[in-house]
């Protein structure tokens, strides 16, 4: 069930903030010797071999042989080549792709085609793209024999079928299949030896993953370090150290930053009033929420919402671009988490001040 803010799941929450936009194809059918050189691009590209084999040669990396049923994901990669052999002479891909007809590019005689490659590009909202792209390597390959490989191959087959027919609702189905592929690729990568860093990799750590899921399942709860440590079956000090080691920030700082990421998104879309947003993110008063928001984001909620309503600055003015909150430097160090500030009193009856809890008015 969808909560007021988010989906109650770390991966779904992150992808929700990314606002993915997918472009499917053009797919490639080829025969004989061929090679295409692709320029660098932003965000994520996912592809799979429906039939045949080909080589993927990422600049600065060893060539990788892709076989039928294999799936790959490229994240903000350097230039790369797809080809029939590692030493085939490549030509620029862009003019070849521009000549696509009915969603397909064909190289070589159609009667001799022995390769079918289905590809989709997924672009994200620039404001939050780094939430995911900063955690991914340039290339992830999932073999058909891997635990997640068969399911990914089936999804690629479904996508290829949709691309090959002009059925009603096709673009919608293709868009959703591409996003499902993204989620399954992230699951597969998180289970590999060279698993991702940050929150994505931490999900596969039993204790830390349980705490992350608990936070996302109820972002409005007044979480304490003690509660999260108990969920992880660790002592508070061990949990705090392990969480920061895996995720990159202390646990309660992660909670504050995630709340503010959700708040920024809601303010940008103007879906909730500031008082409603305060309650949805766990603050008992609008003033407490506003103070926390200003500390993390640098402006008040009202100012931020007004700024997002203004026309965007010109491309030459980089000041209009903000890094996602979870990529910001933390304002709390290990000592802040292991030794929380002493209880204080306040005249604001709506402000929480519980030892070890995320303060409603962060210092």
Short mmCIF file of C-alpha atoms in Angstrom, two decimals:
data_model
loop_
_atom_site.label_atom_id
_atom_site.label_comp_id
_atom_site.label_asym_id
_atom_site.label_seq_id
_atom_site.Cartn_x
_atom_site.Cartn_y
_atom_site.Cartn_z
CA UNK A 1 0.00 0.00 0.00
CA UNK A 2 1.30 3.46 -0.90
CA UNK A 3 2.05 5.68 2.10
CA UNK A 4 1.64 9.46 2.11
CA UNK A 5 5.27 9.76 1.08
CA UNK A 6 7.12 6.98 -0.71
CA UNK A 7 6.42 3.30 -1.32
CA UNK A 8 7.65 1.85 2.01
CA UNK A 9 10.58 0.16 0.23
CA UNK A 10 14.11 1.57 -0.32
CA UNK A 11 14.46 0.64 -4.00
CA UNK A 12 10.91 1.68 -4.93
CA UNK A 13 11.32 4.92 -2.97
CA UNK A 14 14.57 5.79 -4.76
CA UNK A 15 13.19 5.01 -8.22
CA UNK A 16 10.11 7.06 -7.40
CA UNK A 17 12.33 10.09 -6.75
CA UNK A 18 14.27 9.41 -9.96
CA UNK A 19 11.15 9.84 -12.14
CA UNK A 20 12.49 7.41 -14.78
CA UNK A 21 11.81 8.10 -18.43
CA UNK A 22 12.45 5.23 -20.80
CA UNK A 23 13.28 5.16 -24.49
CA UNK A 24 13.19 1.68 -26.01
CA UNK A 25 15.39 0.86 -28.99
CA UNK A 26 16.17 0.94 -31.67
CA UNK A 27 16.86 -2.77 -31.48
CA UNK A 28 19.68 -4.24 -33.54
CA UNK A 29 19.54 -7.16 -35.97
CA UNK A 30 22.86 -7.99 -37.61
CA UNK A 31 24.74 -10.46 -39.78
CA UNK A 32 28.39 -10.85 -40.73
CA UNK A 33 31.16 -8.64 -39.33
CA UNK A 34 30.07 -5.38 -37.74
CA UNK A 35 30.92 -2.97 -34.91
CA UNK A 36 29.29 0.21 -33.59
CA UNK A 37 30.94 2.79 -31.36
CA UNK A 38 28.68 4.53 -28.82
CA UNK A 39 29.47 7.84 -27.18
CA UNK A 40 29.17 8.34 -23.44
CA UNK A 41 25.65 9.05 -22.16
CA UNK A 42 23.93 9.92 -18.90
CA UNK A 43 22.16 7.55 -16.57
CA UNK A 44 21.32 3.93 -17.46
CA UNK A 45 21.08 1.70 -20.52
CA UNK A 46 19.86 -1.89 -20.28
CA UNK A 47 20.16 -4.45 -23.04
CA UNK A 48 19.85 -8.15 -23.65
CA UNK A 49 20.68 -10.65 -26.33
CA UNK A 50 17.52 -12.27 -27.65
CA UNK A 51 19.55 -14.25 -30.16
CA UNK A 52 23.23 -14.72 -31.07
CA UNK A 53 26.45 -13.42 -29.50
CA UNK A 54 28.39 -10.16 -29.59
CA UNK A 55 31.24 -8.37 -27.83
CA UNK A 56 30.89 -5.37 -25.55
CA UNK A 57 34.11 -3.37 -25.26
CA UNK A 58 34.01 -0.63 -22.64
CA UNK A 59 36.81 1.91 -22.89
CA UNK A 60 39.42 1.07 -20.24
CA UNK A 61 37.99 -2.41 -19.59
CA UNK A 62 38.54 -5.92 -20.93
CA UNK A 63 36.20 -7.01 -23.78
CA UNK A 64 33.14 -8.97 -22.60
CA UNK A 65 31.49 -11.69 -24.68
CA UNK A 66 27.70 -11.51 -24.44
CA UNK A 67 25.76 -14.65 -25.29
CA UNK A 68 22.11 -15.41 -25.96
CA UNK A 69 20.04 -14.76 -22.83
CA UNK A 70 22.65 -12.50 -21.16
CA UNK A 71 21.57 -9.07 -19.90
CA UNK A 72 23.74 -6.02 -19.30
CA UNK A 73 23.35 -2.61 -17.67
CA UNK A 74 25.52 0.44 -18.36
CA UNK A 75 25.59 3.28 -15.84
CA UNK A 76 27.08 6.64 -16.92
CA UNK A 77 29.68 4.65 -18.88
CA UNK A 78 32.67 5.81 -20.93
CA UNK A 79 32.46 5.29 -24.72
CA UNK A 80 31.97 1.67 -25.70
CA UNK A 81 31.77 -0.62 -28.72
CA UNK A 82 29.36 -3.42 -29.58
CA UNK A 83 30.66 -5.72 -32.26
CA UNK A 84 30.68 -9.16 -33.81
CA UNK A 85 34.36 -9.63 -32.85
CA UNK A 86 36.69 -7.76 -30.48
CA UNK A 87 38.87 -6.49 -33.34
CA UNK A 88 36.15 -5.47 -35.84
CA UNK A 89 36.62 -1.87 -36.99
CA UNK A 90 33.80 0.21 -35.43
CA UNK A 91 31.81 2.97 -37.06
CA UNK A 92 29.87 5.67 -35.17
CA UNK A 93 26.57 4.32 -33.89
CA UNK A 94 24.56 7.54 -34.04
CA UNK A 95 24.10 7.79 -37.84
CA UNK A 96 23.34 4.06 -38.02
CA UNK A 97 20.67 4.31 -35.30
CA UNK A 98 19.21 7.38 -37.00
CA UNK A 99 18.34 5.17 -39.97
CA UNK A 100 16.16 2.83 -37.90
CA UNK A 101 12.85 1.71 -39.40
CA UNK A 102 9.96 0.43 -37.29
CA UNK A 103 12.21 0.35 -34.21
CA UNK A 104 14.96 -1.76 -35.80
CA UNK A 105 18.44 -1.19 -37.20
CA UNK A 106 19.65 -3.86 -39.61
CA UNK A 107 23.28 -4.55 -40.51
CA UNK A 108 24.05 -7.09 -43.23
CA UNK A 109 21.68 -9.26 -45.30
CA UNK A 110 18.34 -9.80 -43.55
CA UNK A 111 18.27 -13.45 -44.60
CA UNK A 112 21.57 -14.07 -42.78
CA UNK A 113 20.82 -12.23 -39.53
CA UNK A 114 22.13 -14.15 -36.53
CA UNK A 115 21.99 -11.45 -33.85
CA UNK A 116 19.06 -9.74 -32.17
CA UNK A 117 19.91 -7.19 -29.47
CA UNK A 118 17.14 -5.37 -27.59
CA UNK A 119 18.12 -2.17 -25.76
CA UNK A 120 16.42 0.50 -23.65
CA UNK A 121 17.72 3.78 -22.24
CA UNK A 122 16.43 5.00 -18.87
CA UNK A 123 16.91 8.67 -18.02
CA UNK A 124 16.33 10.11 -14.55
CA UNK A 125 15.41 13.45 -13.05
CA UNK A 126 18.74 15.29 -12.91
CA UNK A 127 17.98 16.56 -9.41
CA UNK A 128 18.09 13.05 -7.94
CA UNK A 129 19.91 10.90 -10.52
CA UNK A 130 23.01 10.55 -8.34
CA UNK A 131 20.95 8.67 -5.73
CA UNK A 132 21.40 5.65 -7.99
CA UNK A 133 24.03 6.39 -10.64
CA UNK A 134 26.70 7.20 -8.04
CA UNK A 135 26.32 3.64 -6.70
CA UNK A 136 26.60 1.78 -10.00
CA UNK A 137 29.70 0.60 -11.87
CA UNK A 138 29.94 1.42 -15.60
CA UNK A 139 28.95 -2.15 -16.53
CA UNK A 140 26.92 -4.92 -14.90
CA UNK A 141 26.50 -8.23 -16.73
CA UNK A 142 24.04 -10.92 -15.62
CA UNK A 143 24.54 -14.26 -17.34
CA UNK A 144 21.53 -16.35 -18.27
CA UNK A 145 22.83 -19.10 -15.95
CA UNK A 146 22.99 -16.73 -12.95
CA UNK A 147 20.25 -16.97 -10.28
CA UNK A 148 18.49 -13.86 -11.69
CA UNK A 149 19.51 -14.52 -15.29
CA UNK A 150 16.55 -16.56 -16.50
CA UNK A 151 13.99 -14.05 -15.25
CA UNK A 152 15.89 -11.18 -16.89
CA UNK A 153 16.10 -13.11 -20.15
CA UNK A 154 12.33 -13.65 -20.05
CA UNK A 155 11.76 -9.92 -19.52
CA UNK A 156 14.04 -9.11 -22.45
CA UNK A 157 12.04 -11.56 -24.59
CA UNK A 158 8.80 -9.85 -23.55
CA UNK A 159 10.26 -6.44 -24.36
CA UNK A 160 11.48 -7.69 -27.75
CA UNK A 161 7.99 -9.04 -28.50
CA UNK A 162 6.42 -5.65 -27.68
CA UNK A 163 8.95 -3.86 -29.88
CA UNK A 164 8.22 -6.24 -32.76
CA UNK A 165 4.45 -5.66 -32.87
CA UNK A 166 2.35 -2.51 -33.15
CA UNK A 167 -0.11 -3.48 -30.44
CA UNK A 168 -2.43 -1.12 -28.56
CA UNK A 169 -0.75 0.25 -25.44
CA UNK A 170 2.66 -0.89 -26.65
CA UNK A 171 4.63 2.19 -25.50
CA UNK A 172 3.12 1.90 -22.01
CA UNK A 173 3.99 -1.80 -21.77
CA UNK A 174 7.52 -1.13 -23.01
CA UNK A 175 7.99 1.66 -20.46
CA UNK A 176 6.88 -0.53 -17.56
CA UNK A 177 8.90 -3.53 -18.73
CA UNK A 178 12.03 -1.36 -18.87
CA UNK A 179 11.48 -0.23 -15.27
CA UNK A 180 10.86 -3.82 -14.16
CA UNK A 181 14.12 -4.77 -15.88
CA UNK A 182 15.88 -2.00 -13.95
CA UNK A 183 14.63 -3.31 -10.60
CA UNK A 184 15.63 -6.90 -11.42
CA UNK A 185 19.06 -5.74 -12.62
CA UNK A 186 19.56 -3.89 -9.34
CA UNK A 187 18.55 -7.02 -7.41
CA UNK A 188 20.95 -9.13 -9.43
CA UNK A 189 23.81 -6.67 -9.02
CA UNK A 190 23.22 -6.37 -5.26
CA UNK A 191 23.74 -10.13 -5.00
CA UNK A 192 26.97 -10.22 -7.02
CA UNK A 193 30.46 -10.28 -5.55
CA UNK A 194 31.22 -6.74 -6.71
CA UNK A 195 27.96 -5.53 -5.21
CA UNK A 196 27.15 -1.80 -5.17
CA UNK A 197 28.20 0.55 -2.41
CA UNK A 198 25.95 2.77 -0.32
CA UNK A 199 22.37 2.03 0.61
CA UNK A 200 21.83 -0.28 -2.37
CA UNK A 201 24.58 -2.67 -1.34
CA UNK A 202 23.60 -2.43 2.33
CA UNK A 203 20.17 -3.93 1.58
CA UNK A 204 21.80 -7.36 1.26
CA UNK A 205 23.42 -7.07 4.69
CA UNK A 206 20.98 -8.80 7.04
CA UNK A 207 21.18 -6.40 9.98
CA UNK A 208 21.70 -3.11 8.17
CA UNK A 209 19.23 -4.07 5.46
CA UNK A 210 16.54 -4.74 8.04
CA UNK A 211 17.08 -1.30 9.59
CA UNK A 212 16.94 0.41 6.19
CA UNK A 213 13.69 -1.35 5.34
CA UNK A 214 12.20 -0.39 8.69
CA UNK A 215 13.07 3.29 8.16
CA UNK A 216 11.53 3.35 4.69
CA UNK A 217 8.46 1.42 5.84
CA UNK A 218 7.62 4.16 8.37
CA UNK A 219 9.56 7.35 7.67
CA UNK A 220 7.32 9.34 10.05
CA UNK A 221 8.18 7.18 13.07
CA UNK A 222 10.36 8.78 15.76
CA UNK A 223 13.19 6.30 15.26
CA UNK A 224 15.87 6.00 17.90
CA UNK A 225 19.32 4.52 17.50
CA UNK A 226 18.35 1.92 20.12
CA UNK A 227 15.30 0.77 18.11
CA UNK A 228 17.25 0.46 14.86
CA UNK A 229 20.07 -1.42 16.57
CA UNK A 230 17.56 -3.87 18.06
CA UNK A 231 16.03 -4.48 14.62
CA UNK A 232 19.55 -5.23 13.35
CA UNK A 233 20.32 -7.47 16.37
CA UNK A 234 23.42 -5.41 17.19
CA UNK A 235 24.59 -3.19 20.01
CA UNK A 236 24.11 0.52 19.38
CA UNK A 237 27.81 1.23 18.87
CA UNK A 238 28.33 -1.77 16.55
CA UNK A 239 25.22 -0.89 14.55
CA UNK A 240 26.18 2.78 14.18
CA UNK A 241 29.67 1.85 12.98
CA UNK A 242 28.42 -0.84 10.57
CA UNK A 243 25.69 1.41 9.15
CA UNK A 244 28.06 4.26 8.42
CA UNK A 245 30.60 1.85 6.93
CA UNK A 246 28.04 0.43 4.49
CA UNK A 247 25.80 3.42 3.77
CA UNK A 248 28.26 6.29 4.14
CA UNK A 249 26.42 8.34 6.77
CA UNK A 250 25.32 7.62 10.37
CA UNK A 251 21.85 6.02 10.68
CA UNK A 252 19.92 8.92 12.15
CA UNK A 253 21.51 11.34 9.70
CA UNK A 254 20.40 9.01 6.89
CA UNK A 255 16.84 9.22 8.24
CA UNK A 256 16.95 13.04 8.33
CA UNK A 257 18.38 13.23 4.82
CA UNK A 258 15.86 10.75 3.43
CA UNK A 259 12.99 12.68 5.01
CA UNK A 260 14.28 15.84 3.37
CA UNK A 261 14.65 14.10 -0.01
CA UNK A 262 10.99 13.11 0.16
CA UNK A 263 10.06 16.59 1.35
CA UNK A 264 11.91 18.27 -1.51
CA UNK A 265 10.13 16.08 -4.03
CA UNK A 266 6.70 16.76 -2.50
CA UNK A 267 7.38 20.51 -2.40
CA UNK A 268 8.56 20.53 -6.01
CA UNK A 269 5.35 18.78 -7.08
CA UNK A 270 3.25 20.88 -4.66
CA UNK A 271 1.31 17.82 -3.48
CA UNK A 272 1.11 18.61 0.26
CA UNK A 273 0.93 21.70 2.42
CA UNK A 274 3.94 22.39 4.63
CA UNK A 275 2.01 21.38 7.77
CA UNK A 276 0.91 18.11 6.11
CA UNK A 277 4.48 17.50 4.99
CA UNK A 278 5.76 18.07 8.52
CA UNK A 279 3.48 15.35 9.86
CA UNK A 280 4.27 12.98 6.98
CA UNK A 281 8.00 13.23 7.73
CA UNK A 282 7.69 12.73 11.48
CA UNK A 283 7.72 16.26 12.89
CA UNK A 284 5.10 17.39 15.39
CA UNK A 285 5.21 21.03 14.36
CA UNK A 286 5.66 23.00 11.16
CA UNK A 287 8.41 25.09 12.76
CA UNK A 288 10.41 21.99 13.74
CA UNK A 289 10.14 20.64 10.19
CA UNK A 290 11.11 24.00 8.68
CA UNK A 291 14.21 24.21 10.88
CA UNK A 292 15.29 20.70 9.87
CA UNK A 293 14.62 21.41 6.21
CA UNK A 294 16.62 24.64 6.26
CA UNK A 295 19.56 22.90 7.95
CA UNK A 296 19.77 20.18 5.31
CA UNK A 297 18.62 21.95 2.13
CA UNK A 298 19.74 25.52 2.84
CA UNK A 299 16.40 27.27 2.46
CA UNK A 300 13.00 27.18 4.12
CA UNK A 301 10.30 24.88 2.70
CA UNK A 302 8.30 27.88 1.48
CA UNK A 303 11.34 29.38 -0.26
CA UNK A 304 12.19 26.05 -1.87
CA UNK A 305 8.65 25.56 -3.18
CA UNK A 306 8.56 29.10 -4.59
CA UNK A 307 11.93 28.58 -6.29
CA UNK A 308 10.73 25.41 -8.01
CA UNK A 309 7.71 27.29 -9.36
CA UNK A 310 9.96 29.81 -11.10
CA UNK A 311 11.09 29.25 -14.71
CA UNK A 312 14.40 27.33 -14.85
CA UNK A 313 17.62 29.29 -15.28
CA UNK A 314 19.51 29.11 -18.54
CA UNK A 315 21.76 26.10 -19.10
CA UNK A 316 24.77 28.36 -18.60
CA UNK A 317 23.72 29.01 -15.05
CA UNK A 318 24.62 25.88 -13.07
CA UNK A 319 23.26 27.35 -9.85
CA UNK A 320 19.80 25.99 -10.59
CA UNK A 321 21.03 22.39 -10.28
CA UNK A 322 21.06 20.81 -6.83
CA UNK A 323 22.65 17.56 -5.78
CA UNK A 324 20.25 15.09 -4.15
CA UNK A 325 20.06 15.44 -0.40
CA UNK A 326 21.42 11.94 0.24
CA UNK A 327 24.56 12.83 -1.68
CA UNK A 328 25.29 15.83 0.51
CA UNK A 329 28.02 15.73 3.11
CA UNK A 330 26.74 14.63 6.47
CA UNK A 331 26.35 17.14 9.27
CA UNK A 332 26.67 14.48 11.95
CA UNK A 333 29.77 12.45 12.66
CA UNK A 334 30.18 9.11 14.39
CA UNK A 335 30.41 10.75 17.78
CA UNK A 336 27.07 12.47 17.23
CA UNK A 337 25.43 9.07 16.81
CA UNK A 338 27.26 7.13 19.49
CA UNK A 339 26.85 9.92 22.06
CA UNK A 340 23.58 11.73 21.32
CA UNK A 341 23.07 15.26 22.67
CA UNK A 342 21.61 15.57 26.12
CA UNK A 343 17.91 16.18 26.54
CA UNK A 344 16.90 19.80 26.27
CA UNK A 345 13.76 21.64 27.13
CA UNK A 346 11.74 23.76 24.76
CA UNK A 347 8.71 26.00 24.80
CA UNK A 348 7.45 24.35 21.61
CA UNK A 349 5.19 21.61 22.87
CA UNK A 350 5.13 20.05 19.41
CA UNK A 351 8.88 19.45 19.20
CA UNK A 352 10.29 16.02 20.10
CA UNK A 353 13.46 15.87 22.20
CA UNK A 354 14.04 12.25 23.09
CA UNK A 355 17.57 11.06 23.82
CA UNK A 356 18.92 8.96 20.92
CA UNK A 357 16.04 9.96 18.66
CA UNK A 358 16.31 12.04 15.51
CA UNK A 359 15.72 15.55 16.86
CA UNK A 360 12.79 17.34 15.31
CA UNK A 361 14.99 20.43 15.37
CA UNK A 362 18.42 19.09 14.31
CA UNK A 363 21.41 20.90 15.66
#
